[in-house]
Coordinates of C-alpha atoms in Angstrom, one line a residue:
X288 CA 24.1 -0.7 56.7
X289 CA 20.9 0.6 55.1
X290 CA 18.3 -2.0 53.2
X291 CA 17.1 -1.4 49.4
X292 CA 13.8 -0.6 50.0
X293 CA 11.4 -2.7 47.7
X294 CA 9.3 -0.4 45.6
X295 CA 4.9 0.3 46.2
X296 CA 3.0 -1.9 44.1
X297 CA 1.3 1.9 43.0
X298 CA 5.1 2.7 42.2
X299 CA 6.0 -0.2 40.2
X300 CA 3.0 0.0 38.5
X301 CA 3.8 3.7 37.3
X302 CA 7.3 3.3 36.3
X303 CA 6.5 0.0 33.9
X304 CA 4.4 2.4 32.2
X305 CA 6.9 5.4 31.8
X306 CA 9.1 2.4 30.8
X307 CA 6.9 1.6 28.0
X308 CA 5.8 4.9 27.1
X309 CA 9.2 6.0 26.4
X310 CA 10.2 2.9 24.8
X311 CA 6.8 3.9 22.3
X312 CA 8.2 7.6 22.3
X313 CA 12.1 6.0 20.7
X314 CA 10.0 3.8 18.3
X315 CA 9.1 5.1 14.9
X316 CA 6.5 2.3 14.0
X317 CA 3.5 1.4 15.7
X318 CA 2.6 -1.9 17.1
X319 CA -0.9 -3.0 18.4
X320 CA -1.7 -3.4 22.3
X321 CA -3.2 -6.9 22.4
X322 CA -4.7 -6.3 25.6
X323 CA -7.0 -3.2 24.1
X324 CA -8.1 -5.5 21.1
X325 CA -11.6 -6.2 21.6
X326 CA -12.7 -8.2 18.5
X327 CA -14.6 -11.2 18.1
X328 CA -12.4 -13.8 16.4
X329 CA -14.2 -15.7 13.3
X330 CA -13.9 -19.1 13.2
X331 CA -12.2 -20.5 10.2
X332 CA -14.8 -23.0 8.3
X333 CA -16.0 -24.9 5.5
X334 CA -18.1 -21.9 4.3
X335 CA -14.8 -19.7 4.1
X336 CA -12.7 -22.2 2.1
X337 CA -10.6 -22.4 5.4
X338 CA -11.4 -25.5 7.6
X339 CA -9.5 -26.8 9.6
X340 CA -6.4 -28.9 7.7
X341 CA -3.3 -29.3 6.5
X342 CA -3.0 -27.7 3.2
X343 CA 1.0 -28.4 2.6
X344 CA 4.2 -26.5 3.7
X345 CA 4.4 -22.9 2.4
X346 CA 7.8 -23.4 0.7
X347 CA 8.6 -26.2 -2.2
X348 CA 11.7 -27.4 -4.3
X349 CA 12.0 -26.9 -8.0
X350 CA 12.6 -30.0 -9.7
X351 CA 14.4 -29.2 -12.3
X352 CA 17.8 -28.7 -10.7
X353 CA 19.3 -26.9 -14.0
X354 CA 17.1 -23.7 -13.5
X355 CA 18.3 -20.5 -11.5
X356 CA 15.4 -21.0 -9.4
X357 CA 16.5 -23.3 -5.8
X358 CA 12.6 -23.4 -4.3
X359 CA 9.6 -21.5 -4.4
X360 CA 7.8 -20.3 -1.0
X361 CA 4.6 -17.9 -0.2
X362 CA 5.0 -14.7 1.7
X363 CA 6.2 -14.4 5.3
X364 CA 5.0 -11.0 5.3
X365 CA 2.2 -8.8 3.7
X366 CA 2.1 -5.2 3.3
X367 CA -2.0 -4.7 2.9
X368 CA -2.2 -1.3 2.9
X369 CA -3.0 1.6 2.5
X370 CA -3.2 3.0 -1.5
X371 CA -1.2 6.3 -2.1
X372 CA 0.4 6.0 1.7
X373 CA 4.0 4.9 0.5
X374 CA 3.8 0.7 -0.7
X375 CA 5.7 1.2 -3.4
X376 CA 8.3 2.5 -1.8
X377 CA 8.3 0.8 1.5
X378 CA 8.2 -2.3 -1.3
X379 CA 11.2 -0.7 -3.0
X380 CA 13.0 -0.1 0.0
X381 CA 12.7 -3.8 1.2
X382 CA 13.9 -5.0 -1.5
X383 CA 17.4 -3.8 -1.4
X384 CA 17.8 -5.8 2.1
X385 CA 19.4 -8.9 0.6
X386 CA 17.4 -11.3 2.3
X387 CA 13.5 -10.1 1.5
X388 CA 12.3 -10.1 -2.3
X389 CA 8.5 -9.4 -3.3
X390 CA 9.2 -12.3 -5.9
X391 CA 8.7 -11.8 -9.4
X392 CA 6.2 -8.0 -8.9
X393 CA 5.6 -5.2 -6.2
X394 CA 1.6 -6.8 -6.8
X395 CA 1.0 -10.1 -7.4
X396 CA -3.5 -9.1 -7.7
X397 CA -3.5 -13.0 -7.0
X398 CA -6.6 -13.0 -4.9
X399 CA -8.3 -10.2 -6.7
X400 CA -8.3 -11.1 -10.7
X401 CA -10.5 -14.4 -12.7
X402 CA -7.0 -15.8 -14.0
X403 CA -5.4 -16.6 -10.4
X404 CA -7.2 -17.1 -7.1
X405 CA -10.6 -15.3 -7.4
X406 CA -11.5 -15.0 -3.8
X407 CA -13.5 -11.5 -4.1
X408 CA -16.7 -12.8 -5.3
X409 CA -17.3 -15.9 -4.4
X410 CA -15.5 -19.5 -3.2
X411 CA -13.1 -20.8 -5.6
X412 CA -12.0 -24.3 -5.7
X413 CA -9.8 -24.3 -8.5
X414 CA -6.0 -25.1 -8.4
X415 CA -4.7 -22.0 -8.5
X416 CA -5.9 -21.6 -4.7
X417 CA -3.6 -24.0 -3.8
X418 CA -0.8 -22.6 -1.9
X419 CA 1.4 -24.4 -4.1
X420 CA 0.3 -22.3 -6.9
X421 CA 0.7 -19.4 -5.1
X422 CA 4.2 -19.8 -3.7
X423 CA 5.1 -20.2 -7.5
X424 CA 5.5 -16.5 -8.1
X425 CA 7.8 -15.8 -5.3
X426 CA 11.2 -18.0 -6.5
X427 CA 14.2 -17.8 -4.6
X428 CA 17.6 -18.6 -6.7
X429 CA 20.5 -20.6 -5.4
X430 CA 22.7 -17.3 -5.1
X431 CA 20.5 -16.4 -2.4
X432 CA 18.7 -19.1 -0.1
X433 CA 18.3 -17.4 2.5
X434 CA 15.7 -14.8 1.3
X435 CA 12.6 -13.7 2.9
X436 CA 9.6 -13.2 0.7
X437 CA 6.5 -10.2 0.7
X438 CA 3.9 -9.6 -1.3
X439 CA 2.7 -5.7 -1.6
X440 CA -1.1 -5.3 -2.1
X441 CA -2.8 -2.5 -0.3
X442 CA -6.2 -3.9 -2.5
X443 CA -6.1 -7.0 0.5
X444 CA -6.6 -4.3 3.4
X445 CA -10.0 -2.9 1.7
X446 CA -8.8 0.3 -0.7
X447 CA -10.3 1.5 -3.7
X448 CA -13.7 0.8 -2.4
X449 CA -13.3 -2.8 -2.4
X450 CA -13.7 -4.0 0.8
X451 CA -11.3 -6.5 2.5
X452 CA -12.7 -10.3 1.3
X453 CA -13.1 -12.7 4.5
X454 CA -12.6 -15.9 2.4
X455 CA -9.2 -13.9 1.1
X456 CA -8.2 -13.3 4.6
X457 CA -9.4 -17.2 5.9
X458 CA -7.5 -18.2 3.5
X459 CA -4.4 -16.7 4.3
X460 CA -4.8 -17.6 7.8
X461 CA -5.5 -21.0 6.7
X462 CA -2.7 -21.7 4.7
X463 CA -0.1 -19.3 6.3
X464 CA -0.7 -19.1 10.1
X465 CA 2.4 -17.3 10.8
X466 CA 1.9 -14.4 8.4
X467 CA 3.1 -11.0 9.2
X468 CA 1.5 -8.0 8.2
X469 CA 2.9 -4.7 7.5
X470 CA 0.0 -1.5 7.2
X471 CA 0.8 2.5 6.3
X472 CA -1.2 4.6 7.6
X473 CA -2.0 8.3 6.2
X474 CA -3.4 11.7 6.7
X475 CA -6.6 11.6 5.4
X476 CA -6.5 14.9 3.7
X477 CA -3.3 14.0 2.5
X478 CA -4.0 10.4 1.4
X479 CA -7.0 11.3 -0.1
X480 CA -5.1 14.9 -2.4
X481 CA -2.1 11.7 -3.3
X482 CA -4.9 10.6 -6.4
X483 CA -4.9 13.1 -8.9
X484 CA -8.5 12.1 -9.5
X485 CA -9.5 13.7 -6.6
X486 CA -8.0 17.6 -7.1
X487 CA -11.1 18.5 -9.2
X488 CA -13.3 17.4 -6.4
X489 CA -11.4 19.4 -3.7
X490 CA -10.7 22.3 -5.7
X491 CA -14.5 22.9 -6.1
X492 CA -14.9 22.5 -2.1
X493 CA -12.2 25.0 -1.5
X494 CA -13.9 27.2 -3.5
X495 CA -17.1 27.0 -1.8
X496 CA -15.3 27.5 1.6
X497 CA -13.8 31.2 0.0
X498 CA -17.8 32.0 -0.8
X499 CA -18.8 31.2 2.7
X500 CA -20.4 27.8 1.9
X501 CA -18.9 25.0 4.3
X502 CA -21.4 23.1 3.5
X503 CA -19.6 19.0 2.0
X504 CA -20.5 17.8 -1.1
X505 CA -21.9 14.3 -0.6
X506 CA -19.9 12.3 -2.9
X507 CA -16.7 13.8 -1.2
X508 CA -17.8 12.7 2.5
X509 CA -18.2 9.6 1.0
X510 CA -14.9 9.2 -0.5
X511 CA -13.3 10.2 2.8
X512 CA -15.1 7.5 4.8
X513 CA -12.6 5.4 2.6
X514 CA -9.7 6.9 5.4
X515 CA -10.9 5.1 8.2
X516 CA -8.1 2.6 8.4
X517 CA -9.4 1.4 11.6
X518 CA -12.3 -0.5 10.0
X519 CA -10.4 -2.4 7.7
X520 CA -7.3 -3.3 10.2
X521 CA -10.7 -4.6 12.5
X522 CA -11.5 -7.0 9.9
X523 CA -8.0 -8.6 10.0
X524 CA -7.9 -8.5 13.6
X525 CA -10.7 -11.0 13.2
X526 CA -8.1 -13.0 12.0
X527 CA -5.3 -12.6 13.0
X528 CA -3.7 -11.7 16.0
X529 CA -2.8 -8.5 17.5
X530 CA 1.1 -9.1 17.7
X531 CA 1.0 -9.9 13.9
X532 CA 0.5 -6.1 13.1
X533 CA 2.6 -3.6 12.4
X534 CA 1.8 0.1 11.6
X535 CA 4.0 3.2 9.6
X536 CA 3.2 6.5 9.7
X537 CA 3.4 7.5 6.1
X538 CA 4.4 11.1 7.3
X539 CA 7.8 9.3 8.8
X540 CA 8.9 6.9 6.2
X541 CA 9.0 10.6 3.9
X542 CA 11.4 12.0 6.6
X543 CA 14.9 11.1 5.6
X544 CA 16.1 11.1 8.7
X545 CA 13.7 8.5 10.1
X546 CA 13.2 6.3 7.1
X547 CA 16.4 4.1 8.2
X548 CA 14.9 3.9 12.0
X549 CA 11.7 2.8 10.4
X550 CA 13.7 0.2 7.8
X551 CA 15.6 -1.3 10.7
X552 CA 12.1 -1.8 12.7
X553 CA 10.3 -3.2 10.1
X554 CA 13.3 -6.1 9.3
X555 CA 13.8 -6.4 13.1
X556 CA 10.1 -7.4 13.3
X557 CA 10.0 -9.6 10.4
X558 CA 13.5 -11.5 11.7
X559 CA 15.1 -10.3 8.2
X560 CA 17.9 -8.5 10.6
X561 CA 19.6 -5.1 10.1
X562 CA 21.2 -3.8 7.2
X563 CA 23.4 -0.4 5.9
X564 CA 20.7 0.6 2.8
X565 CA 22.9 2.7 0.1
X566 CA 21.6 6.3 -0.2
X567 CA 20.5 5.6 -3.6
X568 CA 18.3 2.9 -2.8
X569 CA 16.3 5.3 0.1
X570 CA 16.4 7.6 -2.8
X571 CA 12.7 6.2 -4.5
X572 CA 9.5 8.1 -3.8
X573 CA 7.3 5.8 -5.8
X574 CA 4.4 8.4 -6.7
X575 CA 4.8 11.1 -4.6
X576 CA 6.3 13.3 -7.4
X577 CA 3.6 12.4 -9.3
X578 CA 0.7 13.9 -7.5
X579 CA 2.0 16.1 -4.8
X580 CA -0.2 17.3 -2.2
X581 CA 1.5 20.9 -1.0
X582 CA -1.2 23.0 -2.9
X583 CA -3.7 21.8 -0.2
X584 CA -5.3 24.9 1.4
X585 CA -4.5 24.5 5.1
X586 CA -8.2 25.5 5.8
X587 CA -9.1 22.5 3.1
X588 CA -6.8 20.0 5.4
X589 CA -7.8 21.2 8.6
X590 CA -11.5 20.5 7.6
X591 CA -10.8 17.0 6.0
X592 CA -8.3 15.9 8.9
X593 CA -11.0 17.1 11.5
X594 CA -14.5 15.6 10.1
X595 CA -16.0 13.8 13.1
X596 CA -16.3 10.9 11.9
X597 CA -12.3 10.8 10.9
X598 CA -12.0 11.9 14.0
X599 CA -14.0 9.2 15.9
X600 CA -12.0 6.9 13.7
X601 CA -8.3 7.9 14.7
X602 CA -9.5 7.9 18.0
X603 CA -10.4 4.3 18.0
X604 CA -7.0 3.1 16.1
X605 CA -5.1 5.0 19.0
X606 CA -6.8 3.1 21.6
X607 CA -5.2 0.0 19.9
X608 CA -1.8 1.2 19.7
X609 CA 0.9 0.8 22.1
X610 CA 2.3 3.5 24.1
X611 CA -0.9 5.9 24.1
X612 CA -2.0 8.4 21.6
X613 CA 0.5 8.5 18.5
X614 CA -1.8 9.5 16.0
X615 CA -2.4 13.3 15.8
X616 CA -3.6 14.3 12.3
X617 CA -6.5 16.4 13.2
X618 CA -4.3 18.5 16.0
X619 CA -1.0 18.9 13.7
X620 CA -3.0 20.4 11.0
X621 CA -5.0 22.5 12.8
X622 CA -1.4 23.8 14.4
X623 CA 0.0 24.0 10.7
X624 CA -3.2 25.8 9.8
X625 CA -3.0 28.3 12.6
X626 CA -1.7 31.8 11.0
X627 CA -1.2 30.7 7.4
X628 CA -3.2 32.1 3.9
X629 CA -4.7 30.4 1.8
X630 CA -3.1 28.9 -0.9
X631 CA -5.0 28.2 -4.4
X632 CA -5.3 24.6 -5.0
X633 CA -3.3 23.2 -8.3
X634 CA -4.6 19.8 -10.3
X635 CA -1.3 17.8 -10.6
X636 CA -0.9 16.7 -13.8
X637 CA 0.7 13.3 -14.7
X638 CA 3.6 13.6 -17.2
X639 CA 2.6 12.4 -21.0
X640 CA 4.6 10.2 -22.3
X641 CA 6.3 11.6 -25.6
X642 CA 8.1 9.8 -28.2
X643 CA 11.7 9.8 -28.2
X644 CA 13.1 8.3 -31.9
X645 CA 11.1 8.6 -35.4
X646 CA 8.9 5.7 -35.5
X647 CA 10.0 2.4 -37.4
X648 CA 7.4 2.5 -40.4
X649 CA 8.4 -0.8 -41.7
X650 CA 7.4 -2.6 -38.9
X651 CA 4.4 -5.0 -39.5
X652 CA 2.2 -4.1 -36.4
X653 CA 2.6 -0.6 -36.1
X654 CA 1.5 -0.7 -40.1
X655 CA -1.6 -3.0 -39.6
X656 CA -2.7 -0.8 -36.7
X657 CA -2.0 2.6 -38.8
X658 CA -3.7 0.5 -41.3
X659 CA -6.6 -0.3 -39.2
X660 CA -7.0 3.5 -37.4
X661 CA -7.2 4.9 -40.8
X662 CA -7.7 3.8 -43.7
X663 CA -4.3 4.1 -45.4
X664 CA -0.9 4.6 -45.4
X665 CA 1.6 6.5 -47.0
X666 CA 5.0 5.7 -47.1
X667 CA 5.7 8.8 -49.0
X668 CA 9.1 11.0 -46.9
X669 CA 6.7 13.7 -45.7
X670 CA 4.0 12.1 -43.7
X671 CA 3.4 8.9 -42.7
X672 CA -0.6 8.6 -42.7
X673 CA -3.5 10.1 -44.6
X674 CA -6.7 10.1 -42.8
X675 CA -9.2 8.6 -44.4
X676 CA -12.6 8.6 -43.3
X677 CA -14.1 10.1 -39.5
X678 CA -12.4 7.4 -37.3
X679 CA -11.9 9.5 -33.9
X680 CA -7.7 8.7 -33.9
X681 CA -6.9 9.2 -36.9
X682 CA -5.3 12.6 -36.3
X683 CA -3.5 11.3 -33.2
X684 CA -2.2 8.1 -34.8
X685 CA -0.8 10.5 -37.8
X686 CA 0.8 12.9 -35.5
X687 CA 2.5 9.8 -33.6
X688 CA 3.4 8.1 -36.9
X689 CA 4.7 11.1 -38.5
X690 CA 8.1 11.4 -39.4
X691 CA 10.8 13.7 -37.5

């Protein structure tokens, strides 16, 4: 009878790695290679508000048994960036699974503003730092113990131009060694079209590229430095370790094929388990209605998507990724580019807020600040507020006071 033969060490060595490059090619997030991470790890110290200790468990009781509230605990799980890649609704989406809540807002800012945990400019020792204080706005109700809790701040990765804070991040790996963290990722053309703010800027460069001028305003190749995620994911690899990461392509979580792949990824990585999302709830696009970014001029994306430095950037977060090269932004949109016009580039405008009923004149604040704005008011039936003297909105606090 014929023996199995036993397979070359070459040969065993070749089909692990198709193994894992199709188990990559099935997967619609992205997970880190901790074998291609090559960053120094800080020490946590004295200095960063993190030394070594026991700072208390990350969940406590409520005392007072007569509230809704069973125990409060800090996040498992952070989503710390990117801005305009798809938080809100990845937060949204979450939050339908019946065991993960964001506690009592998407953003908490806890680590960023002078009334919680200040960690952004400078130590802080006050008692809002305690973890105590911070598992306080993530309560979980008797109805549903179980629950898994997240907090959504793409501000913690580094966004906005504020870079990432290492006592923000020392403390988190001081007080919550087993945190999770959850990153979207972006084109950078389209990330960066996604803030209305920047149309203006873009529209004058695509202009400049129809007069034969390639030539980069300054300020814009600044701005688009802000795109190299592979900085600011460095800084918490510092931290934390590689297997604690886990990446979305912003591109999938649109698809609405993929986006209950993705879903069942993300709560299979957390431990949250899978769950059958209703089609309403996969239905929220946070602010991509807002600001959409299909008026790009291919020509204008190809550029952004393909500046070297970008480039040398997305190179360097694929070499940290799992299953080879998964991030093609510069190649897809020089293939989408390839045989297409021009297309003039539109500012989005956000939608202005109109009033809906006749305003309530006999209302005390809305008269003291007429009152103030103006000068005067009339409670005659034909308008509701004389302007009186040059104050700048006057006209616009008659025309919103003015009865229908």
């Amino acid at each position: 009878c014929c023996t199995m033969r036993r397979p070359r060490p070459d040969n065993l060595a070749f089909l692990t790695t198709l193994a894992l490059t199709t188990l990559a090619a099935a997967q619609h997030t992205l997970r880190l290679d901790p074998a291609r991470v090559r960053v120094a790890t800080t020490p946590l110290t004295a200095e960063l508000g993190a030394e070594p200790r026991d700072y208390g468990p990350r969940c406590h009781d409520e005392p007072k048994r007569r509230l809704r509230a069973l125990r409060y605990c800090a996040p498992s799980f952070l989503i710390i960036g990117f801005g305009r890649c798809g938080t809100t609704s990845l937060a949204r989406y979450l939050r339908s699974h019946p065991r993960l809540t964001f506690g009592t807002r998407k953003e908490h800012h806890y680590f960023t503003r002078p009334e919680h945990c200040d960690l952004q400019h400078g130590p802080n020792t006050s008692p809002k730092c305690h973890v105590k204080a911070y598992a306080k706005r993530f309560p979980i109700y008797k109805d549903q113990p179980e629950q898994v809790t997240f907090d959504a701040m793409p501000l913690l990765g580094g966004d906005m131009g504020v870079p990432a804070s290492d006592r923000t991040i020392a403390w988190l790996r001081s007080r919550l060694p087993e945190l999770k963290l959850v990153v979207l990722v972006k084109s950078p053309a389209d990330r960066f079209m996604s803030n209305p703010n920047s149309a203006a800027k873009l529209a004058r460069f695509q202009a400049s590229l129809r007069r034969g001028d390639n030539t980069m305003p300054t300020k814009l190749q600044e701005l688009l430095q802000e795109n190299c995620y592979v900085d600011k994911i460095e800084k918490w690899l510092a931290f934390f370790p590689a297997d604690r990461f886990l990446l979305i392509k912003s591109e999938d979580l649109r698809d609405e094929g993929k986006r209950p792949h993705i879903l069942d990824e993300v709560t299979e990585f957390l431990g949250a388990g899978p769950h059958a999302y209703a089609p309403e709830a996969l239905n929220f696009l946070g602010n991509y209605r807002r600001a959409s970014n299909t008026t790009v001029s291919p020509r204008v994306r190809t550029t952004l998507n393909c500046l070297p430095r970008l480039r040398t950037c997305e190179a360097r977060l694929n070499a940290l990724i799992q299953g080879g090269t998964r991030l093609r932004w510069c190649d897809e949109a020089r293939r989408v580019a390839h045989g297409m016009r021009e297309t003039q580039l539109r500012r989005s405008r956000v939608p202005r807020m109109m009033p809906t009923l006749p305003p309530d004149l006999t209302s005390f604040k809305r008269y003291r600040l007429a009152k103030r704005l103006v000068g005067k008011v009339d409670d005659g039936p034909t308008t509701a507020v004389v302007v009186v003297g040059e104050k700048r909105d006057a006209a616009y606090v008659a025309q919103v006071l003015a009865r229908s």
